[in-house]
PDB file of N, CA and C in Angstrom:
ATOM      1  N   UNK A 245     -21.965 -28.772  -6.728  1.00  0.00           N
ATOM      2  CA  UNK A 245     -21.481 -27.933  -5.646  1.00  0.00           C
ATOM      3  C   UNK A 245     -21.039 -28.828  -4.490  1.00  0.00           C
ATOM      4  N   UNK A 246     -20.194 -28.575  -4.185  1.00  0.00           N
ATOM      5  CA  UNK A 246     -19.003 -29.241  -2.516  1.00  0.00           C
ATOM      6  C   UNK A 246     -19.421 -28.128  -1.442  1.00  0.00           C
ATOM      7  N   UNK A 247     -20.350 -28.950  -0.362  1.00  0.00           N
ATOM      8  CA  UNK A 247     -20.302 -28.382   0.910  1.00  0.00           C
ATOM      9  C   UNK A 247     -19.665 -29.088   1.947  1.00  0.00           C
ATOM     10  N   UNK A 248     -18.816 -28.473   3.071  1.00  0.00           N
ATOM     11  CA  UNK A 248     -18.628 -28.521   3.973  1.00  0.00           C
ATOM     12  C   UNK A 248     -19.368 -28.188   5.101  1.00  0.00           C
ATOM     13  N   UNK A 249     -19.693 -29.264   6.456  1.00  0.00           N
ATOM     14  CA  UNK A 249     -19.997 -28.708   7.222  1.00  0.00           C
ATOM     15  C   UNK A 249     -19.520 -29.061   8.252  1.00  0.00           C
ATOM     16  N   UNK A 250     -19.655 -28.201   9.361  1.00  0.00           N
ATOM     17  CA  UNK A 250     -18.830 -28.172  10.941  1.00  0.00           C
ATOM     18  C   UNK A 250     -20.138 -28.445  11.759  1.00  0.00           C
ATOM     19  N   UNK A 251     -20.171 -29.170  12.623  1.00  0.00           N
ATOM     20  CA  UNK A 251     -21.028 -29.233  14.228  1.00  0.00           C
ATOM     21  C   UNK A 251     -20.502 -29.642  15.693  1.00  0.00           C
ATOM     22  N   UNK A 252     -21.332 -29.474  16.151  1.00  0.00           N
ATOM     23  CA  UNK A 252     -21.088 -29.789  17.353  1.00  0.00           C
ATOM     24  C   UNK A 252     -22.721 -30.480  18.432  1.00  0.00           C
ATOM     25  N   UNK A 253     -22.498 -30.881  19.057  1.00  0.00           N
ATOM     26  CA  UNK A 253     -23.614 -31.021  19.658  1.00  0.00           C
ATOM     27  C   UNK A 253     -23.193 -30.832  21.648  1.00  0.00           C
ATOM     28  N   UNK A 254     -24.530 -30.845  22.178  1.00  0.00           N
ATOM     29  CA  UNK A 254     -24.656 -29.858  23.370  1.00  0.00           C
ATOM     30  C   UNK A 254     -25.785 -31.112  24.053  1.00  0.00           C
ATOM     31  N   UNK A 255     -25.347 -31.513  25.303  1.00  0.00           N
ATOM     32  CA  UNK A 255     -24.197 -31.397  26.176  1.00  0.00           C
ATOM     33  C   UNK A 255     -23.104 -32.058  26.051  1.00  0.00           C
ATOM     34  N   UNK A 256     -21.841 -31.392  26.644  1.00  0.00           N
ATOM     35  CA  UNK A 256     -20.478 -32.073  26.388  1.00  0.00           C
ATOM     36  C   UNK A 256     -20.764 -32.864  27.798  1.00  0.00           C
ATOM     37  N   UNK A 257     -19.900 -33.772  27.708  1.00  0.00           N
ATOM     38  CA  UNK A 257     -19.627 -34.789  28.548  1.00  0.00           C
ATOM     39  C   UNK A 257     -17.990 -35.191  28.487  1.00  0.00           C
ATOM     40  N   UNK A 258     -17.392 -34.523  28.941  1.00  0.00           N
ATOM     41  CA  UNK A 258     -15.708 -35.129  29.278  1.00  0.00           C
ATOM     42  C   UNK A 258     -15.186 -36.324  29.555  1.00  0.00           C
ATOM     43  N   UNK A 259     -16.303 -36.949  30.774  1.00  0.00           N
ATOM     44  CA  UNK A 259     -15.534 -38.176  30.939  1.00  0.00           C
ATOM     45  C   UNK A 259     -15.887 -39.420  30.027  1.00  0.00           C
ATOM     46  N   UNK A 260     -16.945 -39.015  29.056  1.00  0.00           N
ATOM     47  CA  UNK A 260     -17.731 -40.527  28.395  1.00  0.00           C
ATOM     48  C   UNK A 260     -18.658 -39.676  27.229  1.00  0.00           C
ATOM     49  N   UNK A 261     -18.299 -39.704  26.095  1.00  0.00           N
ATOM     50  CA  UNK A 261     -19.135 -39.604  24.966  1.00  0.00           C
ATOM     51  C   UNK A 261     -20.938 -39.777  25.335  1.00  0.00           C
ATOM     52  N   UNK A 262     -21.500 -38.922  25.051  1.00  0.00           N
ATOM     53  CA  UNK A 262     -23.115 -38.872  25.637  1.00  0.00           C
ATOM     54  C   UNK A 262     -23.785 -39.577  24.117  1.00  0.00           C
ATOM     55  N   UNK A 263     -25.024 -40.400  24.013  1.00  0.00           N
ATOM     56  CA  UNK A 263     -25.929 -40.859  23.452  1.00  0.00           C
ATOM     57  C   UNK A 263     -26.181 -40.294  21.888  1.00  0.00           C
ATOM     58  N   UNK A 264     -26.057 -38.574  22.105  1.00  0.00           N
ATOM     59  CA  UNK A 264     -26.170 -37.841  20.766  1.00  0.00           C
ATOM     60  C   UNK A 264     -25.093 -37.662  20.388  1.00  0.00           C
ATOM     61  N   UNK A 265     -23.646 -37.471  20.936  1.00  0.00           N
ATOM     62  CA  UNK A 265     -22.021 -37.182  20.003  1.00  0.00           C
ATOM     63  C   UNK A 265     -22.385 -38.867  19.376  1.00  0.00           C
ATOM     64  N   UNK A 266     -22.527 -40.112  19.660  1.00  0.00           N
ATOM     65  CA  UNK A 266     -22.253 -41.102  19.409  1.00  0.00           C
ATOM     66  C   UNK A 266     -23.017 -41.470  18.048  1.00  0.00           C
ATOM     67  N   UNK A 267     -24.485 -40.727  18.228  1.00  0.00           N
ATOM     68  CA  UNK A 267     -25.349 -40.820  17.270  1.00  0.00           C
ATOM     69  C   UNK A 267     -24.925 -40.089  16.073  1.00  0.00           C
ATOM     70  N   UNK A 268     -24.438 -38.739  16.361  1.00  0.00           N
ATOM     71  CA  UNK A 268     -23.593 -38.174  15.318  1.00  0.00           C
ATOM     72  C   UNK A 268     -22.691 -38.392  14.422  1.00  0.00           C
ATOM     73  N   UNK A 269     -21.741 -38.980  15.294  1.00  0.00           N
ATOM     74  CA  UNK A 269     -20.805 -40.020  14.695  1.00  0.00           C
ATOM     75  C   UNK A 269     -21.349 -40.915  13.570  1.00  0.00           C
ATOM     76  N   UNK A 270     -22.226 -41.864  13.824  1.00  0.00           N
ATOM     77  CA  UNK A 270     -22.663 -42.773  13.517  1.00  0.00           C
ATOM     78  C   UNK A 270     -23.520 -41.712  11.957  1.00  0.00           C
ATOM     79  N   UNK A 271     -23.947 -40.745  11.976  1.00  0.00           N
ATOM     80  CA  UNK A 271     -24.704 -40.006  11.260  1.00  0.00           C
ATOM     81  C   UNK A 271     -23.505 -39.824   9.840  1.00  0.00           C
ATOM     82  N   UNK A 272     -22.843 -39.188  10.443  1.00  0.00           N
ATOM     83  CA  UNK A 272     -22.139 -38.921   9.401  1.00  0.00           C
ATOM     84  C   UNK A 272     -21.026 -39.968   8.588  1.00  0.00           C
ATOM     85  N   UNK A 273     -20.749 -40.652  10.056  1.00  0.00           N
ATOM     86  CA  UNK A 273     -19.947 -42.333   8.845  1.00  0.00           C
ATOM     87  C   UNK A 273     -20.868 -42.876   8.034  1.00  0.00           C
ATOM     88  N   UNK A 274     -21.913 -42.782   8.107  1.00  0.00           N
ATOM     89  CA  UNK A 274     -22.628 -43.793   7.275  1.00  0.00           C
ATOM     90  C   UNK A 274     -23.450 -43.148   6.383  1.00  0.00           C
ATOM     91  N   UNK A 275     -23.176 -41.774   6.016  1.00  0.00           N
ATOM     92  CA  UNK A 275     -23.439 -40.952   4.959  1.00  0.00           C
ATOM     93  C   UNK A 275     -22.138 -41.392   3.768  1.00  0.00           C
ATOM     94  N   UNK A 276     -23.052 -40.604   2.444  1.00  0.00           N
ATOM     95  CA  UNK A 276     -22.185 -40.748   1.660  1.00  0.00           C
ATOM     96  C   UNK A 276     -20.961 -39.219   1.464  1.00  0.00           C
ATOM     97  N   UNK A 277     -19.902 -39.109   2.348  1.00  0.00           N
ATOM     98  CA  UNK A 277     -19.418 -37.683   2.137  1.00  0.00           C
ATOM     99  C   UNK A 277     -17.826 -38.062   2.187  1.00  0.00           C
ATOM    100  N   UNK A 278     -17.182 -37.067   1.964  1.00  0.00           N
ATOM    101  CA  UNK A 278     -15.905 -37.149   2.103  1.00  0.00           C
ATOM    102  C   UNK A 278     -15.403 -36.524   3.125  1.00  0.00           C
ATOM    103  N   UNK A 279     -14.056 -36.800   3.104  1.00  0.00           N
ATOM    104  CA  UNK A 279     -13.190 -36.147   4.510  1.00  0.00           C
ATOM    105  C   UNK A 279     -13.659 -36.122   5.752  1.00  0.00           C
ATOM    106  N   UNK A 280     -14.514 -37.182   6.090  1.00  0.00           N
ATOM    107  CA  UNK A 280     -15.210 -36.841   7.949  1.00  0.00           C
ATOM    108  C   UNK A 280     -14.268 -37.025   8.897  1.00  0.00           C
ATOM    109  N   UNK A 281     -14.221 -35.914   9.852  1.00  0.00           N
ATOM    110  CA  UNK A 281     -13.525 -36.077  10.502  1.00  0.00           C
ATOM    111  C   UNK A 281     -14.289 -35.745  12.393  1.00  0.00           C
ATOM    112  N   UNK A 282     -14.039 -36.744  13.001  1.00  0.00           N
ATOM    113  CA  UNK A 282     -14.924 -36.777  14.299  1.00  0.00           C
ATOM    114  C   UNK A 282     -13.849 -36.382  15.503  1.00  0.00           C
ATOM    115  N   UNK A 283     -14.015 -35.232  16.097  1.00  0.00           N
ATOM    116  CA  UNK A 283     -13.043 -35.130  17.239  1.00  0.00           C
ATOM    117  C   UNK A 283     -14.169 -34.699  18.474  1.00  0.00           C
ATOM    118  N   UNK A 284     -13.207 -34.238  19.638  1.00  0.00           N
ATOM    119  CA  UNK A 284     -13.728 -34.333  20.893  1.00  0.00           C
ATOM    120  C   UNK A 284     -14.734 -32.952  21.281  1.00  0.00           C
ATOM    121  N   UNK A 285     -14.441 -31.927  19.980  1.00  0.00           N
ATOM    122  CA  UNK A 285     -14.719 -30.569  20.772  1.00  0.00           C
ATOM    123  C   UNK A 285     -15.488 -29.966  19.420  1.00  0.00           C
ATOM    124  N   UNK A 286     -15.221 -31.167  18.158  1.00  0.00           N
ATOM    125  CA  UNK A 286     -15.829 -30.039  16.570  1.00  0.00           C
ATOM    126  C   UNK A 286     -15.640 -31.588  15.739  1.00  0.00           C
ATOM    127  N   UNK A 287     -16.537 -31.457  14.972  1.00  0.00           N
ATOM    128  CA  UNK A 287     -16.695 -32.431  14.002  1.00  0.00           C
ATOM    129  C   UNK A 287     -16.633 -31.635  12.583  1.00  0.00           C
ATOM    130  N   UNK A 288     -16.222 -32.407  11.461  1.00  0.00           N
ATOM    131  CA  UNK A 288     -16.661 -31.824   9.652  1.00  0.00           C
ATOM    132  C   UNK A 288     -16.516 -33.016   8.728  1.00  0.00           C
ATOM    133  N   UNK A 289     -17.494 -32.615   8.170  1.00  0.00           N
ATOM    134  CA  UNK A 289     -17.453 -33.772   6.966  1.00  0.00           C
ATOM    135  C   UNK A 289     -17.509 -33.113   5.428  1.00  0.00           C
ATOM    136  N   UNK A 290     -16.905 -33.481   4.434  1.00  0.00           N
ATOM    137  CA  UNK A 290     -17.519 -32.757   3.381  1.00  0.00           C
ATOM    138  C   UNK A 290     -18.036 -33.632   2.341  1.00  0.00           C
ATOM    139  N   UNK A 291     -18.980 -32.914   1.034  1.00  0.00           N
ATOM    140  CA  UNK A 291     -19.361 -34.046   0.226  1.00  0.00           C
ATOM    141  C   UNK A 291     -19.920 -33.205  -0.869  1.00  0.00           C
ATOM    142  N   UNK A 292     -20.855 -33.720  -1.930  1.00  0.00           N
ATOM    143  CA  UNK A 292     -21.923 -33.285  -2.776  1.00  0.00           C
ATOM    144  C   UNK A 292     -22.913 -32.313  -2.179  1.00  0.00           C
ATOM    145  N   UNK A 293     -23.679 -31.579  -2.352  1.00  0.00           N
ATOM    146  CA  UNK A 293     -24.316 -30.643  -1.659  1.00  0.00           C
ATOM    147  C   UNK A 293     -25.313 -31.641  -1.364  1.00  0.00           C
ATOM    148  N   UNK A 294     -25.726 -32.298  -2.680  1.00  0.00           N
ATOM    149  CA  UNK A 294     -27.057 -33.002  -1.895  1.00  0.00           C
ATOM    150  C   UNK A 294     -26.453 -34.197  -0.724  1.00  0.00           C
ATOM    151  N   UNK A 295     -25.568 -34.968  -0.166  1.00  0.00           N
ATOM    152  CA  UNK A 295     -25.364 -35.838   0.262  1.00  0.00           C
ATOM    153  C   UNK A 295     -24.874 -35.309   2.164  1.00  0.00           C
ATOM    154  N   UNK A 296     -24.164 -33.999   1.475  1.00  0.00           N
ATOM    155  CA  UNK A 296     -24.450 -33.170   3.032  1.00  0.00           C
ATOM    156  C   UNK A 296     -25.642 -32.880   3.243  1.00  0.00           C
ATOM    157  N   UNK A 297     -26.904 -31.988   2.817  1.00  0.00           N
ATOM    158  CA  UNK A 297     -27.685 -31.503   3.236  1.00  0.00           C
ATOM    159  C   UNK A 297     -28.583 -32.534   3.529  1.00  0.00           C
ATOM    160  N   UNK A 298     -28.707 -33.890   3.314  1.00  0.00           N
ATOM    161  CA  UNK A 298     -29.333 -35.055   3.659  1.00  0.00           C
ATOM    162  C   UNK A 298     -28.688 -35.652   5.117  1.00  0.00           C
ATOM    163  N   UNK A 299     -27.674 -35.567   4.922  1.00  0.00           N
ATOM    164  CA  UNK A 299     -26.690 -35.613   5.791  1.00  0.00           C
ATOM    165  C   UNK A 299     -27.388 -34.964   7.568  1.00  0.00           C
ATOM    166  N   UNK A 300     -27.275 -33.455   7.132  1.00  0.00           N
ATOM    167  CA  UNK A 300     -27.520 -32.548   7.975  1.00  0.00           C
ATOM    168  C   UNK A 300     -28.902 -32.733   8.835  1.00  0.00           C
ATOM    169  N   UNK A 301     -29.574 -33.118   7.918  1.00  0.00           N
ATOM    170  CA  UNK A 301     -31.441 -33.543   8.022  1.00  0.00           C
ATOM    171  C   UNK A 301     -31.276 -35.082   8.820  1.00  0.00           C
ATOM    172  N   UNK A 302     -30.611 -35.436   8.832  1.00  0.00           N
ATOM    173  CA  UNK A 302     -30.637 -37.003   9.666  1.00  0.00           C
ATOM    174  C   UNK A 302     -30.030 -36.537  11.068  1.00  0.00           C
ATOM    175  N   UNK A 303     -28.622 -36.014  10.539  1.00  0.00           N
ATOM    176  CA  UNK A 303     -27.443 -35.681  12.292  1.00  0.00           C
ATOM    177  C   UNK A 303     -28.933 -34.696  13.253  1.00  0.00           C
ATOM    178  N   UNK A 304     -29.232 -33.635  12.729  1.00  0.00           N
ATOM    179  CA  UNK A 304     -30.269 -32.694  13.535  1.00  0.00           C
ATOM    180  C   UNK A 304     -31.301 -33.647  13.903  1.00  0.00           C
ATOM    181  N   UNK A 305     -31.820 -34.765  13.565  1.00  0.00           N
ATOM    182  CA  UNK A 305     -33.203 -35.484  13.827  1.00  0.00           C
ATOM    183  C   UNK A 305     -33.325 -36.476  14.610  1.00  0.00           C
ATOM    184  N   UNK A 306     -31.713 -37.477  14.443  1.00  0.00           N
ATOM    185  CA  UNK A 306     -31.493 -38.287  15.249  1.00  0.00           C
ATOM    186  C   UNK A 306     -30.456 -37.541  16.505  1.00  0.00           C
ATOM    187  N   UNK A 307     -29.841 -36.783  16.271  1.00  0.00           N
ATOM    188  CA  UNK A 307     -29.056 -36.479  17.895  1.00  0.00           C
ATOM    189  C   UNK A 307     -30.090 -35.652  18.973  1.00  0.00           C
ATOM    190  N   UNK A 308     -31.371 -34.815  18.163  1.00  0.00           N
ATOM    191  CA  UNK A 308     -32.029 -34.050  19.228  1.00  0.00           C
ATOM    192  C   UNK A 308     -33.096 -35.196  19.414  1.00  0.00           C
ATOM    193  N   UNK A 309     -33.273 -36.380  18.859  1.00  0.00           N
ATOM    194  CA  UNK A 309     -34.136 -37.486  19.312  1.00  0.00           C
ATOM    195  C   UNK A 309     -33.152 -38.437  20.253  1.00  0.00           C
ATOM    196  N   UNK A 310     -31.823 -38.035  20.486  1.00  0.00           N
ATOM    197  CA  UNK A 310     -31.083 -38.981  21.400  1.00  0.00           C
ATOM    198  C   UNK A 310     -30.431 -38.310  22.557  1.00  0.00           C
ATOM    199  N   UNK A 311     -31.158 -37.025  22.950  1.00  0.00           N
ATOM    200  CA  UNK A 311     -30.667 -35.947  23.945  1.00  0.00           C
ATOM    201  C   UNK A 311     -29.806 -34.733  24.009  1.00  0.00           C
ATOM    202  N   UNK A 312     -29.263 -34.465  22.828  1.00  0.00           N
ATOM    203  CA  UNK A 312     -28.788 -33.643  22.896  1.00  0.00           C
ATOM    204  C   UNK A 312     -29.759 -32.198  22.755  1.00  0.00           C
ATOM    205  N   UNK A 313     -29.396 -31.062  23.368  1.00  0.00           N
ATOM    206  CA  UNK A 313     -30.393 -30.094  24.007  1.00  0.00           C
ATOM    207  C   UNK A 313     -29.688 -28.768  23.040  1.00  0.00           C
ATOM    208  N   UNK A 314     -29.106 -28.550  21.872  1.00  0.00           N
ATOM    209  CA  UNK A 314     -28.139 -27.989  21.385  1.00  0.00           C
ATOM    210  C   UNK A 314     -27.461 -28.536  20.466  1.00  0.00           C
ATOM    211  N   UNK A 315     -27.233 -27.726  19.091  1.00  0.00           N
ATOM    212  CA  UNK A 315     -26.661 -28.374  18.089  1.00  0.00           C
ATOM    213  C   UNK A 315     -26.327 -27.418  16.830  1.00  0.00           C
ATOM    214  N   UNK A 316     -25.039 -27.104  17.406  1.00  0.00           N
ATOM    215  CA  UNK A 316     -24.455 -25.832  16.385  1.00  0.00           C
ATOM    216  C   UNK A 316     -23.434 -26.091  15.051  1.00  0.00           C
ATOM    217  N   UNK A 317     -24.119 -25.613  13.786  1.00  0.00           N
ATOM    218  CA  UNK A 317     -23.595 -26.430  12.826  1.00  0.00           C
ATOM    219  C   UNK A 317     -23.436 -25.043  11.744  1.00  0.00           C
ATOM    220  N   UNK A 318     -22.064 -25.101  11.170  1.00  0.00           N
ATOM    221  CA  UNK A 318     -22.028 -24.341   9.980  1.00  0.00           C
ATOM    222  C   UNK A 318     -21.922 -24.914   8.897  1.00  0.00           C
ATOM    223  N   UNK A 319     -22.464 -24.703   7.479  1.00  0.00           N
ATOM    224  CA  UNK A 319     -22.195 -24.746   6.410  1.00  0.00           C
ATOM    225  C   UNK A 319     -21.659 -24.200   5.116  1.00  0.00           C
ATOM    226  N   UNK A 320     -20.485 -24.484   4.430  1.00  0.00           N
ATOM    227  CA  UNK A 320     -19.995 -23.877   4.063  1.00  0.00           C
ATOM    228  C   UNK A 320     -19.780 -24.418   2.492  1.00  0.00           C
ATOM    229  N   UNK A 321     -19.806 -23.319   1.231  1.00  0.00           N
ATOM    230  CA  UNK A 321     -19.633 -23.584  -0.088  1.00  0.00           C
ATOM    231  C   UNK A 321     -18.291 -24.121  -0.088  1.00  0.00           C
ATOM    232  N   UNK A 322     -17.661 -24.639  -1.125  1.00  0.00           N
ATOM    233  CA  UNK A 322     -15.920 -25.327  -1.273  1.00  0.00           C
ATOM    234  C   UNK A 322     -16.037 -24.732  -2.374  1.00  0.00           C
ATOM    235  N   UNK A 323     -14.910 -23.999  -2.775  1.00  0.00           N
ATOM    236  CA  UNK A 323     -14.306 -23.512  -4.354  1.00  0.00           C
ATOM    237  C   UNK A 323     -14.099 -24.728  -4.879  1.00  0.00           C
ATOM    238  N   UNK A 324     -14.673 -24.799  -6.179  1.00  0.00           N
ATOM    239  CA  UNK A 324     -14.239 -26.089  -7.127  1.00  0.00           C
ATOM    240  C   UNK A 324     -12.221 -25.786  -6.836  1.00  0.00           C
ATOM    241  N   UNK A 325     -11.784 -26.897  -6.780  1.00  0.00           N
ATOM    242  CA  UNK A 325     -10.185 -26.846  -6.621  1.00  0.00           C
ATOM    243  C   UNK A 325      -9.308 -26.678  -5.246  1.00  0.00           C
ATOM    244  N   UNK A 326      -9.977 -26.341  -4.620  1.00  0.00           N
ATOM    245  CA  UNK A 326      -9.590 -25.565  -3.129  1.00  0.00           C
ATOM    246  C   UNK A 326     -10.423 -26.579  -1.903  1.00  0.00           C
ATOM    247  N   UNK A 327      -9.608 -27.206  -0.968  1.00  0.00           N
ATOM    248  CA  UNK A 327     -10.059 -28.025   0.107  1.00  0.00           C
ATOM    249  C   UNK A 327     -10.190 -27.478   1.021  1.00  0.00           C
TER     250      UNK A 327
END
């Protein structure tokens, strides 16, 4: 099974990336997943179910251990064939 997932983390900071977007970042490049993609306002990465949901268990553990106060994340099944 191929999951996708979307997050975000809380607080935004406009003028300078805060401690937990950075940690996030860092969470999900150095997972094993496909398609990550890191922007300013929504993040997604996709992969193996198990390699996201390991995934998911690190980004939630290390960004609310690096300040972030908020951390809204969907997950989503992928149709075998369909991106």
């Amino acid at each position: 099974m191929r999951l996708r997932v979307e997050f975000t983390t809380e607080p935004f900071d406009l003028d300078e990336a805060p401690a937990h977007a950075l940690v996030a970042r860092e969470v999900v490049e150095a997972a094993q997943l496909d398609a990550v993609d890191v922007g300013p306002f929504g993040n997604t990465a996709e992969g193996g179910a198990d390699a996201v949901l390991t995934a998911v268990d690190a980004l939630l553990r290390r960004t609310l251990e690096a300040g972030a106060t908020r951390v809204s994340l969907q997950v989503n099944v992928i149709e075998e064939g369909r991106q």
